[in-house]
Amino acid sequence: MTNTSLDDPLPSWTEGKAKRKIIEFVEQVTDESSPHFVAKELRIATFDNDGTLWVEKPLLAQLAFYKWQLFDSGEFDHSEKAAHFFAKLKRLIGDFFDLLRFIGAYIFSGLTTEEYRLAVSKWIKHAHHPRYQQKYTDLTYLPMREVLEYFSQNGFSNYIVSGGTANFIRPWSEDVYKISADRIIGSSTRTRLKIKDGTFSIKIEPIPFSFEYCSGKVLGIERRLAKRPIAAFGNSLGDADMLRWTRTTAHSLCVLIHHTDDVREYKYSPDPFYHLGKSTLSYAAEGNWQVVDMKNDWQQIFAFENESVKDK
Amino acid sequence: MTNTSLDDPLPSWTEGKAKRKIIEFVEQVTDESSPHFVAKELRIATFDNDGTLWVEKPLLAQLAFYKWQLFDSGEFDHSEKAAHFFAKLKRLIGDFFDLLRFIGAYIFSGLTTEEYRLAVSKWIKHAHHPRYQQKYTDLTYLPMREVLEYFSQNGFSNYIVSGGTANFIRPWSEDVYKISADRIIGSSTRTRLKIKDGTFSIKIEPIPFSFEYCSGKVLGIERRLAKRPIAAFGNSLGDADMLRWTRTTAHSLCVLIHHTDDVREYKYSPDPFYHLGKSTLSYAAEGNWQVVDMKNDWQQIFAFENESVKDK
């Protein structure tokens, strides 16, 4: 998949502190003679998805998917329901996450989880990013795919912990990240079991169940694994609690991907526009996280520029 | 752990249809030349815990634990709070599961999940079953431990799916069943992240979050794995939906443990006392589940009679 060679596990990273720190950490926790050695079953690494493993600008992929499902899939009834929808949309526009949940619930209530995952599969195979004109899965960050592979080669269990819904990521995570469906911890709505004529279907209910964002990331991981990660990667304030929590383990690696490259990608703050309290970068400074400067630390940003990925 | 030899993976099972069916199923799904072959990553097996993997009479172990925590641990304040508790207890006594949730929430609200798991660890090390005077973990069923081992040797992923809380099982499941904490799907209450002076703690809230019972078992599995099991084991109506759902896969093994031995264990119906609709055994007949007659199909019932377990 990536250019990973035996000599250099992270070839698309510039030589420097960030790369060195990741490699040093992996070497320490896997070396039985090191005081920082960590048993395999405790080598838990958690990764935010949007903005950490793939591009999230100008629009979150999940929102692009909803937009398509709503307006372009031809499967959606635009009538009375739509009028009510747009009225509500106006009121919600100020709160991005309510908006996300609302659109999701509106579109997918009535669908089964399997139908939802199928719709995602269908979309992700053809959808192109408006700027790069590439598939979203090819807009995953090559340096991060190298980290995933390097970690898993070293006995780590990689988990994605996303504010997006788990079922939006599962249809393609195994292919793209080599992370299986059961290792996606993500937001979810309630579901309901419907049994009809011997057919079992699991219907999506338009009621939020869990929201893996800020403290919800910590609670989601703890609920599922009853363990703390020893490594965590994020890019925004929504990941700060997860990274701070990870920092409370004896020896940890906390990495903040900082979007600093307005030429090759986007340049923006880790803090959302509605941010009021402490900034993500001040958490990073306090906790001595490794901040990755995308512009300088990554020689290549996207997977799509990589021939071997194209050929796949 | 068990007597499993290369020749006979299930030595404590009587030769007969039940044993044959389990072995036949494993051989079919692991044989690449069989039409029933199933890829490793889809070999999901789910097991109820109480009454399926260990004894649940005369009192669910989790309730025995709460009783101890409440009256015998010396860590509990019996005062005003208790008066209110017993008043409410009286009203709830008719509904067993509300009762369970209520007691759990009452005792453990204020505790962190880590403290809860520590309390369980402490209890399970010393607690003895009133009839057998053995540790609860030695009152796991040897034939089922053989099944767990046999399955995992054949590339299955074993999951416990329990109406009890996941955190009641996690502290000992790795030792006893070789099932790690992240493979326990169980009921849970809400949790809350508390950050104080740089310390992160996850507090148990007295609010039910998920209830893995009846349809809740199906929803819990689907939410976590986004996959259907190909094998499922249960012993009561609370497991019926899980077994019926498993039955909808192309080739499945559904097993109902029937408690028929009033000499060595207990004899009771798979249906709870408040049961009104279809009976578990009629579901079993309809779905052609394998019903295990504990009295005749199991040569030995408990792990504790097994020397190698005692020596452990």
XYZ file of C-alpha atoms in Angstrom:
624
model
C 0.000 0.000 0.000
C 2.521 2.582 1.116
C 6.206 2.903 0.341
C 7.122 1.541 3.741
C 10.459 -0.172 3.473
C 12.257 -2.102 6.146
C 14.714 0.724 6.559
C 12.257 3.566 6.791
C 8.788 2.884 8.143
C 7.640 6.450 7.448
C 9.126 7.397 4.036
C 6.771 10.271 3.298
C 7.655 12.049 6.523
C 10.392 14.686 6.455
C 13.336 13.793 8.665
C 12.757 15.742 11.853
C 11.417 15.765 15.359
C 7.890 14.536 14.589
C 9.051 11.509 12.624
C 11.773 10.759 15.162
C 9.355 10.915 18.067
C 6.914 8.454 16.499
C 9.637 5.949 15.661
C 11.282 6.340 19.047
C 7.962 5.705 20.786
C 7.257 2.543 18.808
C 10.774 1.279 19.430
C 10.485 1.906 23.157
C 7.112 0.251 23.764
C 8.049 -2.810 21.703
C 11.496 -3.325 23.209
C 11.232 -5.775 26.092
C 14.384 -4.417 27.642
C 13.082 -0.844 27.680
C 11.504 0.592 30.849
C 8.728 1.796 28.531
C 7.901 -1.662 27.172
C 4.142 -2.224 26.807
C 2.543 -5.661 26.364
C 0.904 -6.212 22.987
C -2.658 -6.284 24.314
C -2.184 -2.823 25.793
C -0.791 -1.255 22.624
C -3.998 0.584 21.824
C -3.785 3.476 19.374
C -6.733 5.713 18.575
C -7.090 7.955 15.554
C -9.556 10.669 14.792
C -10.692 10.406 11.161
C -11.744 13.763 9.668
C -8.712 16.030 9.371
C -6.422 13.416 10.929
C -6.587 10.517 8.489
C -8.194 12.264 5.531
C -9.182 15.676 4.257
C -12.118 17.414 5.944
C -12.281 20.650 3.929
C -14.172 22.360 2.407
C -16.932 20.060 3.656
C -16.822 16.977 5.868
C -17.105 13.909 3.632
C -20.098 12.695 5.603
C -21.903 15.951 4.832
C -20.948 15.664 1.168
C -22.473 12.202 1.279
C -25.689 13.491 2.859
C -25.860 16.249 0.276
C -25.590 13.690 -2.495
C -28.071 11.332 -0.880
C -30.498 14.200 -0.406
C -30.249 15.937 -3.763
C -28.499 13.720 -6.266
C -29.166 10.104 -5.468
C -32.648 10.254 -6.936
C -33.820 8.162 -4.023
C -35.192 10.963 -1.997
C -38.663 12.431 -1.977
C -38.621 16.250 -2.232
C -42.025 17.392 -1.208
C -43.783 18.573 1.929
C -41.215 16.869 4.069
C -38.536 18.940 2.357
C -40.226 22.231 3.195
C -40.232 21.309 6.854
C -36.654 20.160 6.538
C -35.383 23.421 5.098
C -37.264 25.436 7.684
C -35.551 23.473 10.429
C -32.215 23.621 8.602
C -32.259 27.408 8.785
C -32.719 27.336 12.543
C -29.946 24.776 13.026
C -27.364 26.202 10.704
C -25.579 27.869 13.611
C -24.805 24.576 15.290
C -22.853 22.403 12.995
C -23.121 19.158 14.892
C -26.812 19.405 15.540
C -27.063 20.009 11.849
C -25.081 16.901 11.044
C -27.177 14.762 13.334
C -30.366 16.258 12.050
C -29.578 15.671 8.400
C -28.397 12.174 9.138
C -31.462 11.261 11.108
C -33.758 12.818 8.530
C -32.288 11.018 5.581
C -31.670 7.680 7.163
C -34.536 7.122 9.488
C -36.479 4.295 7.913
C -33.330 2.812 6.423
C -31.702 -0.217 7.964
C -28.088 0.020 9.053
C -27.204 -2.311 6.193
C -28.941 -0.055 3.658
C -27.118 2.941 5.120
C -23.763 1.204 4.756
C -24.656 0.213 1.202
C -25.537 3.818 0.355
C -22.157 4.906 1.709
C -20.375 2.206 -0.339
C -22.156 3.350 -3.454
C -21.338 7.002 -2.853
C -17.710 6.559 -1.903
C -16.968 4.593 -5.075
C -17.896 7.477 -7.356
C -17.788 10.689 -5.317
C -15.029 13.141 -6.097
C -13.653 15.920 -3.967
C -14.530 19.296 -5.539
C -10.977 20.657 -5.418
C -8.766 17.676 -6.105
C -11.181 15.763 -8.319
C -10.057 12.600 -6.572
C -11.947 9.990 -4.647
C -12.251 10.708 -0.955
C -10.475 7.469 -0.085
C -7.492 8.678 -2.124
C -7.517 11.871 -0.107
C -6.451 9.974 2.966
C -3.093 11.188 4.217
C -0.249 8.989 3.071
C 1.936 9.794 6.113
C -0.887 8.671 8.399
C -1.451 5.477 6.422
C 2.216 4.783 6.958
C 1.733 5.332 10.691
C -1.248 2.934 10.731
C 0.757 0.273 8.955
C 3.854 0.828 11.075
C 1.780 0.581 14.248
C -0.045 -2.533 13.215
C 3.229 -4.189 12.159
C 4.412 -3.503 15.677
C 1.532 -5.203 17.425
C -0.638 -2.169 17.995
C -4.419 -2.348 17.742
C -5.538 0.659 15.717
C -8.956 2.148 16.364
C -10.725 5.006 14.666
C -12.643 7.251 17.029
C -14.791 9.623 15.048
C -17.471 12.205 15.631
C -18.877 10.968 12.332
C -21.022 7.861 12.468
C -19.287 4.496 12.684
C -21.421 3.208 9.823
C -20.142 5.953 7.543
C -16.574 4.694 7.993
C -17.053 0.921 8.191
C -17.838 0.269 4.526
C -14.330 1.321 3.416
C -12.071 1.325 6.505
C -10.862 -2.228 6.050
C -9.785 -1.557 2.461
C -8.276 1.840 3.023
C -6.898 1.724 6.567
C -6.820 -2.037 7.248
C -9.048 -1.310 10.228
C -11.987 -3.674 10.543
C -15.574 -2.674 11.239
C -15.413 -3.699 14.895
C -12.559 -1.245 15.485
C -14.525 1.805 14.448
C -15.804 3.740 17.435
C -18.096 6.440 16.159
C -21.248 8.369 16.785
C -24.504 6.509 16.405
C -28.231 6.889 16.525
C -30.552 4.462 18.250
C -31.556 1.369 16.313
C -34.616 -0.847 16.472
C -35.011 -4.530 15.616
C -37.806 -5.236 13.177
C -38.811 -8.840 12.591
C -41.183 -9.470 9.727
C -41.878 -12.808 8.066
C -38.669 -14.226 9.456
C -36.604 -11.312 8.133
C -34.583 -9.444 10.713
C -33.750 -5.846 9.972
C -32.117 -3.219 12.093
C -33.755 0.114 11.525
C -32.053 3.433 12.140
C -34.033 5.622 14.521
C -33.724 9.403 14.313
C -32.604 9.595 17.946
C -28.970 10.244 18.880
C -27.450 7.412 20.887
C -23.809 8.301 21.358
C -21.739 11.220 20.182
C -18.018 10.534 19.971
C -16.812 14.104 20.204
C -14.801 15.824 22.983
C -15.464 13.858 26.187
C -17.621 11.492 24.132
C -14.434 10.141 22.536
C -13.052 9.181 25.928
C -16.350 7.648 27.055
C -16.771 5.779 23.773
C -13.302 4.235 24.027
C -13.713 3.350 27.687
C -17.145 1.836 27.134
C -15.846 -0.364 24.350
C -12.358 -1.310 25.490
C -12.215 -0.579 29.207
C -8.641 0.476 28.448
C -6.795 3.713 27.849
C -4.904 4.201 24.576
C -1.149 4.642 24.748
C -1.122 6.585 21.486
C -3.662 9.027 20.102
C -3.799 11.208 16.999
C -6.169 14.087 16.434
C -6.401 17.469 14.761
C -8.931 19.524 16.649
C -10.436 20.531 19.950
C -12.884 17.649 19.563
C -9.900 15.333 20.016
C -8.337 17.180 22.937
C -9.985 15.123 25.692
C -8.897 11.897 24.016
C -5.303 13.091 23.760
C -5.253 14.478 27.290
C -6.640 11.191 28.625
C -4.075 9.205 26.648
C -1.420 11.437 28.190
C -2.294 10.062 31.639
C -0.839 6.635 30.768
C 2.703 5.939 31.949
C 4.278 6.439 28.535
C 2.248 7.826 25.679
C 2.400 9.375 22.263
C -0.017 12.221 21.593
C 0.053 13.787 18.164
C -1.798 16.805 16.864
C -1.991 17.127 13.094
C -1.797 20.839 12.404
C -3.183 22.019 9.088
C -0.568 24.521 8.003
C -0.354 23.985 4.261
C -2.648 26.265 2.276
C -0.965 25.316 -0.984
C -1.135 21.543 -0.996
C -4.060 21.209 1.433
C -5.781 23.739 3.731
C -4.622 26.027 6.466
C -6.865 26.319 9.501
C -6.969 26.372 13.267
C -7.568 23.225 15.315
C -10.278 25.154 17.140
C -13.815 25.242 15.782
C -15.434 28.599 15.133
C -17.638 28.343 18.194
C -14.630 27.775 20.430
C -14.552 29.799 23.638
C -12.315 28.183 26.323
C -8.763 26.912 26.118
C -7.295 26.445 22.663
C -6.151 23.102 21.303
C -2.620 24.390 20.806
C -2.403 25.449 24.434
C -3.440 21.926 25.449
C -0.756 20.656 23.110
C 1.882 22.859 24.712
C 0.810 21.923 28.241
C 0.718 18.207 27.495
C 3.870 18.226 25.390
C 2.045 16.669 22.463
C 3.877 16.273 19.211
C 2.447 18.864 16.843
C 2.791 17.849 13.206
C 3.276 20.787 10.903
C 1.763 19.375 7.733
C 3.577 21.825 5.496
C 7.017 20.932 6.757
C 6.665 17.479 8.273
C 4.929 15.772 5.380
C 6.773 15.402 2.073
C 3.666 14.063 0.479
C 0.179 14.639 1.783
C -2.277 12.476 -0.084
C -2.405 8.805 -0.938
C -3.504 9.594 -4.505
C -0.149 10.959 -5.561
C 1.258 7.576 -4.781
C 1.486 5.301 -7.794
C 1.172 2.103 -5.843
C -2.104 3.301 -4.410
C -3.375 4.329 -7.815
C -2.564 0.915 -9.173
C -4.431 -0.862 -6.408
C -7.054 -25.274 30.773
C -9.464 -27.985 29.681
C -8.830 -31.594 28.767
C -8.962 -30.771 25.082
C -6.768 -33.195 23.221
C -5.963 -33.212 19.558
C -8.221 -36.205 19.041
C -11.233 -34.946 20.904
C -11.831 -31.213 21.115
C -14.826 -31.657 23.432
C -13.885 -34.421 25.892
C -16.451 -33.593 28.554
C -19.326 -33.866 26.071
C -21.136 -37.201 25.796
C -20.861 -38.724 22.330
C -24.119 -37.788 20.645
C -25.935 -35.427 18.356
C -25.100 -32.182 20.162
C -21.373 -32.829 20.232
C -21.409 -34.115 16.656
C -23.256 -31.055 15.402
C -20.793 -28.618 16.955
C -17.765 -30.439 15.571
C -19.370 -30.871 12.165
C -20.144 -27.146 12.021
C -16.592 -26.128 12.892
C -15.179 -28.570 10.357
C -17.478 -27.253 7.630
C -16.838 -23.537 8.106
C -13.075 -24.018 8.342
C -12.744 -26.356 5.356
C -11.919 -24.321 2.270
C -13.301 -27.025 0.017
C -16.670 -27.063 1.796
C -19.620 -25.102 0.366
C -20.083 -23.863 3.949
C -16.590 -22.424 4.265
C -16.536 -19.069 6.068
C -13.581 -16.655 5.994
C -11.859 -16.179 9.339
C -12.965 -12.573 9.796
C -16.601 -13.651 9.547
C -16.320 -16.464 12.078
C -18.100 -14.554 14.814
C -19.487 -16.559 17.723
C -21.574 -15.000 20.465
C -22.235 -16.468 23.896
C -24.687 -15.499 26.558
C -23.006 -15.648 29.977
C -25.458 -16.378 32.828
C -26.794 -19.913 32.485
C -24.834 -20.483 29.275
C -21.214 -20.189 30.373
C -21.690 -20.372 34.142
C -24.261 -21.103 36.813
C -27.022 -18.533 37.323
C -28.993 -20.164 40.158
C -30.117 -19.607 42.830
C -29.103 -15.978 42.270
C -27.372 -14.275 39.351
C -23.728 -13.756 40.279
C -24.049 -10.052 39.589
C -26.849 -9.825 42.150
C -24.783 -11.819 44.645
C -22.050 -9.274 44.058
C -24.404 -6.334 44.651
C -25.690 -7.999 47.823
C -22.151 -8.327 49.093
C -21.218 -4.807 48.085
C -24.327 -3.479 49.780
C -24.289 -5.425 53.029
C -20.938 -7.084 53.538
C -18.237 -5.018 51.927
C -18.239 -2.495 54.761
C -17.885 0.226 52.163
C -21.482 1.188 52.071
C -23.308 3.774 54.128
C -26.542 2.386 55.604
C -28.500 5.377 56.684
C -31.182 7.634 55.292
C -30.230 6.672 51.784
C -30.898 3.037 52.666
C -34.442 3.742 53.882
C -35.253 5.319 50.544
C -33.564 2.428 48.812
C -35.605 -0.253 50.541
C -38.836 1.635 49.940
C -38.074 1.720 46.235
C -36.873 -1.890 46.312
C -40.301 -3.028 47.466
C -41.997 -1.336 44.540
C -39.548 -2.748 42.039
C -39.354 -6.289 43.304
C -41.830 -7.467 40.689
C -39.608 -6.531 37.824
C -36.357 -8.320 38.046
C -34.407 -6.369 35.502
C -35.493 -2.984 36.731
C -34.406 -4.241 40.095
C -31.001 -5.217 38.790
C -30.498 -1.879 37.122
C -31.730 -0.005 40.136
C -29.453 -1.765 42.574
C -26.537 -1.375 40.239
C -27.111 2.287 39.694
C -27.665 2.894 43.405
C -24.514 1.207 44.529
C -22.211 2.341 41.811
C -23.261 5.830 41.005
C -20.393 7.956 42.215
C -17.912 5.188 41.511
C -15.688 5.321 38.483
C -15.807 2.430 36.037
C -12.311 1.484 37.200
C -13.440 1.371 40.835
C -16.416 -0.746 39.835
C -14.187 -3.230 38.034
C -11.835 -3.305 41.026
C -14.768 -4.053 43.354
C -15.790 -6.926 41.074
C -12.220 -8.264 41.021
C -12.087 -8.138 44.796
C -15.430 -9.912 45.194
C -14.876 -12.610 42.612
C -11.609 -13.672 44.217
C -13.239 -14.603 47.512
C -16.969 -15.093 46.875
C -18.309 -18.631 47.120
C -21.488 -20.050 45.681
C -23.888 -20.967 48.511
C -24.559 -24.504 47.283
C -21.261 -25.664 45.850
C -18.971 -23.635 48.093
C -16.826 -22.966 45.077
C -15.696 -19.770 43.449
C -18.053 -18.495 40.777
C -15.316 -18.650 38.168
C -14.963 -22.379 38.913
C -18.685 -22.754 38.348
C -18.221 -22.002 34.687
C -19.292 -24.935 32.546
C -16.377 -27.079 31.464
C -18.089 -28.234 28.238
C -18.604 -24.601 27.249
C -15.020 -23.694 28.065
C -14.053 -26.484 25.713
C -16.294 -24.976 23.041
C -14.697 -21.539 23.535
C -11.239 -23.006 23.207
C -12.181 -25.180 20.237
C -13.725 -22.195 18.467
C -10.821 -19.903 19.088
C -8.358 -22.564 17.928
C -10.363 -22.637 14.717
C -10.120 -18.960 13.996
C -13.412 -17.870 15.532
C -13.758 -14.584 17.363
C -15.670 -15.299 20.573
C -17.818 -12.580 22.081
C -19.854 -12.581 25.267
C -23.204 -10.852 24.939
C -24.739 -10.446 28.345
C -27.728 -8.793 29.969
C -25.372 -8.245 32.888
C -23.069 -5.270 32.690
C -19.927 -5.574 30.587
C -17.858 -4.241 33.466
C -19.021 -7.064 35.712
C -17.526 -9.613 33.310
C -14.402 -7.850 32.070
C -12.292 -8.163 35.227
C -12.151 -11.981 34.926
C -13.175 -12.926 31.364
C -9.640 -12.955 29.981
C -8.428 -15.345 32.680
C -11.426 -17.625 32.682
C -12.698 -17.597 29.100
C -9.693 -16.150 27.230
C -12.046 -13.432 26.021
C -10.594 -9.940 26.277
C -12.374 -6.899 27.678
C -13.088 -5.453 24.236
C -15.053 -8.574 23.283
C -17.577 -8.237 26.068
C -20.825 -6.754 24.826
C -23.016 -6.099 27.838
C -25.503 -3.777 29.405
C -24.246 -0.427 30.548
C -25.218 2.763 32.251
C -24.252 6.196 31.074
C -20.848 7.478 32.062
C -19.483 10.964 32.561
C -15.951 12.287 32.192
C -14.689 14.149 35.222
C -11.438 16.070 34.930
C -9.982 17.408 38.145
C -6.426 18.588 38.688
C -5.288 16.715 35.616
C -6.892 13.463 36.773
C -9.358 11.917 34.364
C -12.030 9.713 35.845
C -15.007 8.103 34.231
C -17.953 8.214 36.578
C -20.847 5.800 36.431
C -24.169 7.605 36.101
C -27.351 5.982 37.431
C -28.959 6.154 33.993
C -29.361 3.054 31.799
C -27.527 3.380 28.488
C -27.935 0.032 26.767
C -29.615 -3.181 27.801
C -28.311 -6.271 26.046
C -31.356 -8.464 26.532
C -33.786 -9.857 23.924
C -33.612 -7.534 20.891
C -30.963 -5.533 22.781
C -28.516 -8.397 22.182
C -28.992 -8.126 18.424
C -28.692 -4.341 18.477
C -25.652 -4.473 20.751
C -23.837 -6.881 18.436
C -24.782 -4.974 15.311
C -23.774 -1.636 16.797
C -20.372 -2.984 17.752
C -19.473 -5.336 14.923
C -21.771 -4.436 12.019
C -21.773 -8.194 11.398
C -24.034 -11.127 12.164
C -22.662 -14.042 14.177
C -22.502 -17.437 12.491
C -22.743 -19.231 15.833
C -24.669 -18.299 18.955
C -25.195 -19.971 22.322
C -27.873 -19.076 24.838
C -30.107 -20.587 27.469
C -33.177 -18.416 27.752
C -35.808 -16.329 26.035
C -33.507 -13.340 26.507
C -31.190 -14.994 23.976
C -33.878 -16.023 21.484
C -33.584 -12.933 19.256
C -29.817 -13.359 19.063
C -30.157 -17.010 18.050
C -32.952 -16.323 15.569
C -30.901 -13.528 13.989
C -27.839 -15.768 13.786
C -30.056 -18.332 12.075
C -30.561 -15.940 9.162
C -26.915 -16.345 8.060
C -26.249 -18.820 5.253
C -24.895 -21.533 7.517
C -25.150 -21.185 11.268
C -24.943 -23.010 14.552
C -27.538 -22.093 17.152
C -27.339 -23.837 20.487
C -29.717 -23.673 23.428
C -28.326 -24.902 26.736
C -31.245 -26.559 28.487
C -31.016 -26.878 32.252
C -32.292 -30.415 32.814
C -30.088 -31.674 35.625
C -31.566 -31.121 39.071
C -28.983 -33.382 40.677
C -25.697 -31.926 39.463
C -26.990 -28.439 38.674
C -30.522 -26.993 38.409
C -33.594 -27.867 36.431
C -35.583 -24.977 35.037
C -37.335 -23.626 31.994
C -35.592 -21.333 29.490
C -38.575 -19.003 29.853
C -38.613 -16.364 32.588
C -41.535 -16.312 35.017
C -43.047 -13.232 33.371
C -43.070 -14.917 29.987
C -46.288 -14.568 27.983
C -45.712 -15.115 24.246
C -43.911 -17.875 22.378
C -41.680 -20.168 24.402
C -37.954 -20.500 23.865
C -38.274 -24.202 23.115
C -40.804 -23.525 20.387
C -38.357 -21.070 18.814
C -35.728 -23.798 19.103
C -37.957 -26.323 17.343
C -38.897 -23.857 14.592
C -35.325 -22.773 13.984
C -33.865 -26.249 14.321
C -31.504 -25.095 17.037
C -29.375 -27.680 18.744
C -30.821 -28.121 22.230
C -28.219 -29.307 24.727
C -29.693 -31.524 27.421
C -27.268 -30.786 30.249
C -28.108 -33.972 32.109
C -27.335 -36.265 29.213
C -25.038 -34.257 26.936
C -22.520 -33.138 29.533
C -20.407 -35.749 31.291
C -19.031 -33.129 33.564
C -20.685 -29.819 34.250
C -18.349 -27.544 36.162
C -14.777 -26.494 35.695
C -14.042 -27.021 39.406
C -14.230 -30.783 39.209
C -11.382 -30.610 36.778
C -7.968 -31.071 38.382
C -6.112 -29.062 35.815
C -8.320 -26.089 36.546
C -7.841 -26.469 40.292
C -4.098 -26.542 39.808
C -4.081 -23.410 37.720
